[in-house]
Amino acid sequence: MQAIAAQLSAEQIADTAAYYASLPGAAAGVKSAQLPNVAKTGVTFPEGYKDSFTKYHTINFPATKQVRYYYANKAAVAAAKAGTPLPDGAALFVEVHSAKLDDGKPVTGADGFFVADKLLLYTAMARDAGWGKDIPEMLRNENWNYAVFATDKTQRPGVNQAECLACHKPLNNVSYTFTLKQLAEAK
Ligand code: HEC
């Protein structure tokens, strides 16, 4: 899987993710029956991220009519650029927006990306010392923890981190990060 993930283009990854999300009873229903519930997370809302983080990537999600913006803190960018694994202290943060629609179709801007309409939620992954210790080995992503935040910056309740951990786990060779290549190329 990690070999496959490494070969996928951003668009293919987006399509894959959208495909999973579109399956009946996707993530939430089907998988959580088999997965333990991992609710505790060390990830907090990164206040001031617009100033302190680097926006390193954008992906269109045609199936869900969304556009997502990817941000990373300094520790993450520095490591990715140096070609070293993302260290404790690294944080990745995603704004999920609905796309502006015209006649039900996403409007594409001059940059080729969907024009953002409304901010829907944020997803986040971050790591720090000891954050992996309570997570069963079969799910653990070293010290990475995951979280979803609502637009009011509060953590969305009822998120089972086991789903995040399970899907990112095969990417252990690339710091559990789907967009590591784009992060290394951040400007
Ligand atoms: C079905 C597989 C899957 C699940 C489940 C999943 N992710 Fe991801 N995640 C992806 C893929 C694919 C990407 C790359 C593009 C995208 O979809 O945004 C990604 C990207 C991310 C990123 C940007 C950094 C990176 O790895 O490129 C964050 C942050 C993130 N996911 C957080 C989460 C959180 C939080 C959860 C659990 C609530 C979660 N993910 C669950 C597949 C998954």
XYZ file of C-alpha atoms and ligand atoms in Angstrom:
230
model
C 0.000 0.000 0.000
C 2.766 2.435 0.795
C 4.381 1.621 -2.551
C 1.044 2.247 -4.215
C 0.396 5.458 -2.312
C 3.826 6.780 -3.269
C 2.994 6.322 -6.945
C -0.368 8.037 -6.856
C -0.725 11.566 -8.119
C -2.530 14.069 -5.939
C -5.579 13.766 -8.128
C -5.627 9.978 -7.911
C -5.270 10.223 -4.151
C -8.144 12.665 -4.033
C -10.254 10.350 -6.166
C -9.335 7.375 -3.988
C -10.272 9.246 -0.837
C -13.496 10.418 -2.430
C -14.206 6.854 -3.492
C -13.830 5.568 0.045
C -15.938 8.422 1.341
C -18.657 7.605 -1.192
C -19.011 3.952 -0.239
C -22.287 3.164 1.466
C -21.752 3.125 5.206
C -18.186 4.344 4.597
C -15.548 4.871 7.277
C -17.865 5.642 10.185
C -20.282 2.728 9.977
C -18.547 -0.314 8.593
C -15.060 0.033 9.986
C -15.836 1.201 13.480
C -17.603 -2.097 14.140
C -14.215 -3.807 13.924
C -11.961 -1.039 15.151
C -11.407 -0.090 18.778
C -12.523 3.409 19.649
C -9.557 5.739 20.020
C -10.978 9.042 21.206
C -8.130 10.625 23.164
C -5.965 12.947 21.091
C -3.119 15.327 21.898
C -3.894 17.487 18.875
C -5.136 20.983 19.706
C -6.361 23.717 17.361
C -3.284 25.511 15.980
C -4.173 29.112 16.826
C -2.574 31.596 14.435
C -1.735 28.921 11.854
C -2.400 31.314 8.984
C 0.674 33.294 10.035
C 2.915 30.585 11.438
C 2.195 27.632 9.113
C 3.105 27.229 5.427
C 0.295 26.549 2.958
C 1.922 23.846 0.867
C -0.775 22.214 -1.222
C -4.342 22.334 -2.606
C -6.488 19.460 -3.889
C -9.824 19.539 -5.719
C -12.331 16.859 -4.701
C -14.771 16.653 -7.623
C -16.904 13.847 -6.147
C -17.664 15.744 -2.942
C -17.426 19.214 -4.571
C -14.777 20.317 -2.106
C -11.406 21.986 -2.208
C -8.875 21.425 0.561
C -5.924 23.590 1.596
C -2.954 21.944 3.290
C -0.841 23.689 5.925
C 2.244 22.574 7.872
C 4.204 24.018 10.749
C 7.899 24.866 10.595
C 9.122 21.592 12.113
C 7.234 19.612 9.459
C 8.379 21.743 6.511
C 12.025 21.742 7.650
C 12.131 17.950 8.016
C 10.368 17.286 4.710
C 12.815 19.576 2.917
C 15.765 17.873 4.624
C 14.389 14.475 3.617
C 14.206 13.336 7.247
C 11.147 11.781 8.938
C 8.695 14.332 10.337
C 9.708 14.703 14.009
C 7.815 15.138 17.283
C 6.491 18.690 17.182
C 5.376 18.366 13.541
C 1.797 19.435 12.720
C -0.236 19.180 9.502
C -3.538 20.956 9.171
C -6.221 20.914 6.468
C -9.021 23.372 5.701
C -11.935 21.592 4.019
C -14.099 23.961 1.969
C -17.159 23.402 -0.134
C -16.631 24.560 -3.716
C -18.565 27.461 -5.120
C -21.142 26.001 -7.504
C -22.543 27.223 -10.780
C -25.472 25.164 -12.005
C -24.448 22.466 -9.525
C -20.887 22.282 -10.877
C -17.770 23.492 -9.020
C -16.428 26.788 -10.336
C -12.726 26.563 -11.226
C -10.513 29.600 -10.653
C -7.633 30.844 -12.817
C -5.235 28.703 -10.733
C -7.071 25.515 -11.772
C -8.518 24.931 -8.302
C -12.139 25.074 -7.276
C -13.151 28.422 -5.850
C -13.796 27.945 -2.122
C -17.267 28.787 -0.882
C -17.758 27.825 2.773
C -15.287 26.471 5.290
C -16.770 23.146 6.448
C -14.257 21.715 8.918
C -10.588 21.176 9.601
C -8.635 17.913 9.830
C -5.333 17.707 11.647
C -2.486 15.365 12.461
C 0.377 16.177 14.807
C 2.923 14.277 16.841
C 4.713 14.707 20.122
C 6.627 12.609 22.624
C 4.529 9.861 24.190
C 1.416 10.467 22.081
C 1.529 6.950 20.640
C 1.935 5.025 23.838
C -1.767 4.398 24.575
C -2.599 3.387 21.000
C -2.616 -0.359 20.167
C 0.451 -1.290 18.108
C -1.623 -2.526 15.175
C -2.987 0.999 14.742
C -0.167 3.155 16.103
C 1.422 5.698 13.743
C 4.521 6.225 15.925
C 3.617 9.382 17.890
C 1.020 10.808 15.475
C -2.431 11.727 16.805
C -5.386 12.925 14.700
C -8.310 15.290 15.179
C -11.198 16.956 13.377
C -12.232 20.498 14.282
C -15.479 22.327 13.572
C -15.375 25.850 12.152
C -15.670 27.251 15.691
C -12.326 25.527 16.407
C -13.803 23.026 18.853
C -12.973 19.370 18.438
C -15.677 17.446 16.659
C -16.974 14.873 19.152
C -17.374 11.205 18.262
C -14.435 11.016 15.835
C -12.828 7.589 16.043
C -9.119 8.175 15.574
C -8.740 4.449 14.845
C -10.084 5.148 11.346
C -7.520 7.874 10.733
C -4.728 5.720 12.153
C -5.731 2.657 10.112
C -5.826 4.491 6.797
C -2.587 6.458 7.347
C -0.697 3.499 8.884
C 0.504 1.906 5.607
C 2.355 5.145 4.861
C 4.940 4.468 7.569
C 7.783 4.996 5.080
C 6.600 8.518 4.289
C 5.909 9.795 7.812
C 2.283 8.541 7.600
C 1.668 11.529 5.336
C -0.042 11.308 1.932
C 1.235 14.704 0.807
C 4.869 14.417 1.962
C 6.184 14.991 -1.563
C 4.239 18.244 -1.884
C 5.400 19.256 1.593
C 9.029 18.775 0.549
C 8.347 21.046 -2.420
C 6.650 23.751 -0.314
C 7.607 27.299 -1.253
C -9.850 6.184 3.790
C -8.522 6.623 4.153
C -8.365 7.792 5.106
C -8.921 7.968 6.331
C -9.917 7.091 7.050
C -8.361 9.204 6.843
N -7.485 9.750 5.947
Fe -6.408 11.450 6.214
N -5.816 11.347 4.295
C -6.150 10.352 3.402
C -5.702 10.734 2.068
C -5.896 9.906 0.803
C -5.092 12.001 2.193
C -4.492 12.861 1.089
C -5.466 13.797 0.421
C -6.725 14.097 1.153
O -7.626 13.230 1.073
O -6.856 15.154 1.779
C -5.148 12.340 3.626
C -4.592 13.469 4.155
C -4.721 13.861 5.461
C -4.067 15.011 6.057
C -3.053 15.912 5.366
C -1.642 15.330 5.566
C -1.387 14.119 4.695
O -1.328 12.986 5.204
O -1.253 14.297 3.463
C -4.522 15.110 7.345
C -4.150 16.159 8.359
C -5.443 14.011 7.546
N -5.513 13.249 6.393
C -6.130 13.781 8.721
C -7.020 12.734 8.894
C -7.866 12.577 10.059
C -7.933 13.527 11.235
C -8.569 11.432 9.876
C -9.591 10.785 10.790
C -10.713 11.582 11.195
C -8.179 10.889 8.580
N -7.231 11.692 8.028
C -8.700 9.718 8.066
C -6.771 9.174 3.694
C -7.476 8.937 4.855
